[in-house]
PDB file of C-alpha atoms in Angstrom:
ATOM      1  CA  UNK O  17     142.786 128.820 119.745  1.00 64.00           C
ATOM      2  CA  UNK O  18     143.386 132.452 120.798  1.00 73.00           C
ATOM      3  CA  UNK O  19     144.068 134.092 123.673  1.00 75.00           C
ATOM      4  CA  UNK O  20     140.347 135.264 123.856  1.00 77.00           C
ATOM      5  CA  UNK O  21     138.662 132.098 123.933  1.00 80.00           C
ATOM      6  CA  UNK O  22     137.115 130.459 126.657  1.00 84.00           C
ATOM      7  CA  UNK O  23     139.034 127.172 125.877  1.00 82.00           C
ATOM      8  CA  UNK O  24     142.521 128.585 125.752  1.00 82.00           C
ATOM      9  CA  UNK O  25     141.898 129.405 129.500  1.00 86.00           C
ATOM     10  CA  UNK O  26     140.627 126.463 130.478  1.00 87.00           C
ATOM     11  CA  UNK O  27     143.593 125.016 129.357  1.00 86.00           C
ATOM     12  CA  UNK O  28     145.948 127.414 130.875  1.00 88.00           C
ATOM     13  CA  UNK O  29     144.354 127.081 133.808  1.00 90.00           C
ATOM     14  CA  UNK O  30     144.892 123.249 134.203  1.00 91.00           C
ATOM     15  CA  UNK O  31     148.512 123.345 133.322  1.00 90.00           C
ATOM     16  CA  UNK O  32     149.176 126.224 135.731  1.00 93.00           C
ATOM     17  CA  UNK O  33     147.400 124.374 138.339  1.00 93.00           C
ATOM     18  CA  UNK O  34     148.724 120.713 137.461  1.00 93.00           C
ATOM     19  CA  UNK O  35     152.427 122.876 137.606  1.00 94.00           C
ATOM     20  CA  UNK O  36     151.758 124.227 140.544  1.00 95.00           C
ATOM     21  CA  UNK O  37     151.054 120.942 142.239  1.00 94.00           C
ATOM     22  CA  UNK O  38     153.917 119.373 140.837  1.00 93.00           C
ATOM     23  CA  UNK O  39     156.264 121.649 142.184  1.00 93.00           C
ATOM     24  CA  UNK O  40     154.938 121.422 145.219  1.00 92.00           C
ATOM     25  CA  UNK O  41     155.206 117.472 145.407  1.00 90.00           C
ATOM     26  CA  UNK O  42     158.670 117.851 144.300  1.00 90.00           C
ATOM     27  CA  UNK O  43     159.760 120.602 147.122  1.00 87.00           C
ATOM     28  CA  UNK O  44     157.678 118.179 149.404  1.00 85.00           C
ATOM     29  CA  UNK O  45     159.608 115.144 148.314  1.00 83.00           C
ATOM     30  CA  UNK O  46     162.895 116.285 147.927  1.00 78.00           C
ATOM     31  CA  UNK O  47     162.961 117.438 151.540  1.00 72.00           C
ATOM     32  CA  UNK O  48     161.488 113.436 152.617  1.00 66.00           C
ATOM     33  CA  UNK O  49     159.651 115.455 155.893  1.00 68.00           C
ATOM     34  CA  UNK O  50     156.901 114.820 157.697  1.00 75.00           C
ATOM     35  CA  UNK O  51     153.921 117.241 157.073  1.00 73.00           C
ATOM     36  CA  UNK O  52     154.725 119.299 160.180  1.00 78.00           C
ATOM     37  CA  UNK O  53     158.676 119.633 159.177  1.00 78.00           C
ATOM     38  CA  UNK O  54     157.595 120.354 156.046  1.00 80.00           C
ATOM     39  CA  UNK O  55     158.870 123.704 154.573  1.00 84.00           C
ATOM     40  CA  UNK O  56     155.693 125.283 153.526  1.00 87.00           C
ATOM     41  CA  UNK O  57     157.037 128.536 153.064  1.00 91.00           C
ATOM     42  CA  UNK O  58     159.571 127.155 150.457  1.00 89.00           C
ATOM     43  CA  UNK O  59     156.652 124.932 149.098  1.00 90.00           C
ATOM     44  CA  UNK O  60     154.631 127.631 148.524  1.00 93.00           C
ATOM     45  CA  UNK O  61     157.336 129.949 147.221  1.00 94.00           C
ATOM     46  CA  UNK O  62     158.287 127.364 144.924  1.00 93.00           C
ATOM     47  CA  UNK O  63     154.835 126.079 143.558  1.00 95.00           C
ATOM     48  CA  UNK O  64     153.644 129.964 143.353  1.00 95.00           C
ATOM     49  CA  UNK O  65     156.399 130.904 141.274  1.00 96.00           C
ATOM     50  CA  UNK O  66     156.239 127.561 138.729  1.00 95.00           C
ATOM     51  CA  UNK O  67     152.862 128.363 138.426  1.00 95.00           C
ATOM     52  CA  UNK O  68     153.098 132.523 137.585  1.00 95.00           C
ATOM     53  CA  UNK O  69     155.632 131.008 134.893  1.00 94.00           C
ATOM     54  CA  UNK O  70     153.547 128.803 133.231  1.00 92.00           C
ATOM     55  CA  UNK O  71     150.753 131.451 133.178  1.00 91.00           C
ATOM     56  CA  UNK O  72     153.031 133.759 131.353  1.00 92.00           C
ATOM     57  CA  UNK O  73     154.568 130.534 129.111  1.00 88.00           C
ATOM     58  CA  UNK O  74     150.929 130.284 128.261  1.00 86.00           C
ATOM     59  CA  UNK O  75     150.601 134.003 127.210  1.00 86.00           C
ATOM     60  CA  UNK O  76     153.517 133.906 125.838  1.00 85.00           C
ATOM     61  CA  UNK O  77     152.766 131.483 123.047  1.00 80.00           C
ATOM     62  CA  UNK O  78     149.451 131.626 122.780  1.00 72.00           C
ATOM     63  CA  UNK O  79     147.852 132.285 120.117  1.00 63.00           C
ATOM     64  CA  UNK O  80     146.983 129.609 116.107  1.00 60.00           C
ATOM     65  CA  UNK O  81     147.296 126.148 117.648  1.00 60.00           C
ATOM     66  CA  UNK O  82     144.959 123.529 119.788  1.00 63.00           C
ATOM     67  CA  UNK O  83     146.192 125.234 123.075  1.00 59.00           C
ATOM     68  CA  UNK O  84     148.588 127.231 125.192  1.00 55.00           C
ATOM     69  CA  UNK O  85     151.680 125.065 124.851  1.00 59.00           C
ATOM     70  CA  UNK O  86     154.669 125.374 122.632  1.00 54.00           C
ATOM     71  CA  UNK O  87     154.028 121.965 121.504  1.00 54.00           C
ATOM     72  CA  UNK O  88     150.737 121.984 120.615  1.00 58.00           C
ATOM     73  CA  UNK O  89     150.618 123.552 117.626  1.00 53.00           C
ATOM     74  CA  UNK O  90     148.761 122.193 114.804  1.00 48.00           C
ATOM     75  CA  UNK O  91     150.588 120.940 111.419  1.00 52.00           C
ATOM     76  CA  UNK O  92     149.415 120.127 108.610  1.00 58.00           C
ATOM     77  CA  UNK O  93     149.018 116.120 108.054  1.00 58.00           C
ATOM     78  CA  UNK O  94     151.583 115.025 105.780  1.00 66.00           C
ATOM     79  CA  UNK O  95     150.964 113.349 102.190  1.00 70.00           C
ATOM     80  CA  UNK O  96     152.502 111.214 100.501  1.00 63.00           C
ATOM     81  CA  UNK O  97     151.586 107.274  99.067  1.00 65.00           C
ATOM     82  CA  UNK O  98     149.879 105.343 101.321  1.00 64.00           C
ATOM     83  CA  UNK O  99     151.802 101.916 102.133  1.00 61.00           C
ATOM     84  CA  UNK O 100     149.303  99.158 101.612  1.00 60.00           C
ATOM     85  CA  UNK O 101     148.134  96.507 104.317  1.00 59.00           C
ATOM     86  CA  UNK O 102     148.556  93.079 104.630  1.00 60.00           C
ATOM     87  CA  UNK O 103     145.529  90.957 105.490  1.00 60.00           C
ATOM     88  CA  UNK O 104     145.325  87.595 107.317  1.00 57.00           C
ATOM     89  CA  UNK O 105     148.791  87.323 107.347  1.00 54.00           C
ATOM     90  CA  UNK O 106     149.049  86.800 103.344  1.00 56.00           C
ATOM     91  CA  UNK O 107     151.446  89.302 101.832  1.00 52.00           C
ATOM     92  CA  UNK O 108     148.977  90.347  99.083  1.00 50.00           C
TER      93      UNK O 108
END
C-alpha cells in the first residue's frame, strides 16, 4: 500500500478519526463534567491536535505494508518443519 492509493487513505482516515474521538472521550472523562461544564475548547484542542498527529504518523510511514501504521507491515511467513497434529486424542 502506497501513499497514492485509495486504500491507504481510507485507512488513514479511520485511524485519524477513531484518534480523534478517543482523545476527545479521554479529555471528556478525565474532567468527570457534565456536558455543559464540559471544556470543549480543551476537547477540541486536544482531539484536533491527536488527530493532525496521526495524519502525519500516517504519512510518515507510509509507504510497502497493508496500511498506514508502523505495525502493519507485512513479513514474510516464516518456514520451518511443520509440527504434526494429534487426532482424537491418540498421540499418533
Amino acid at each position: 500500500m502506497t501513499l497514492f492509493d485509495a486504500g491507504f487513505w481510507r485507512a488513514t482516515t479511520e485511524r485519524t478519526v477513531r484518534t480523534v474521538a478517543q482523545s476527545a472521550l479521554a479529555v471528556l472523562g478525565a474532567g468527570a463534567t457534565g456536558v455543559l461544564d464540559a471544556p470543549w475548547v480543551a476537547v477540541l484542542s486536544t482531539a484536533g491536535m491527536a488527530g493532525v498527529l496521526a495524519l502525519l504518523t500516517a504519512l510518515a510511514v507510509g509507504g510497502p505494508g497493508q496500511g498506514p501504521g508502523v505495525t502493519e507491515h507485512v513479513r514474510p511467513p516464516v518456514s520451518g518443519p511443520k509440527l504434526s497434529t494429534v487426532e482424537g486424542g491418540k498421540g499418533t
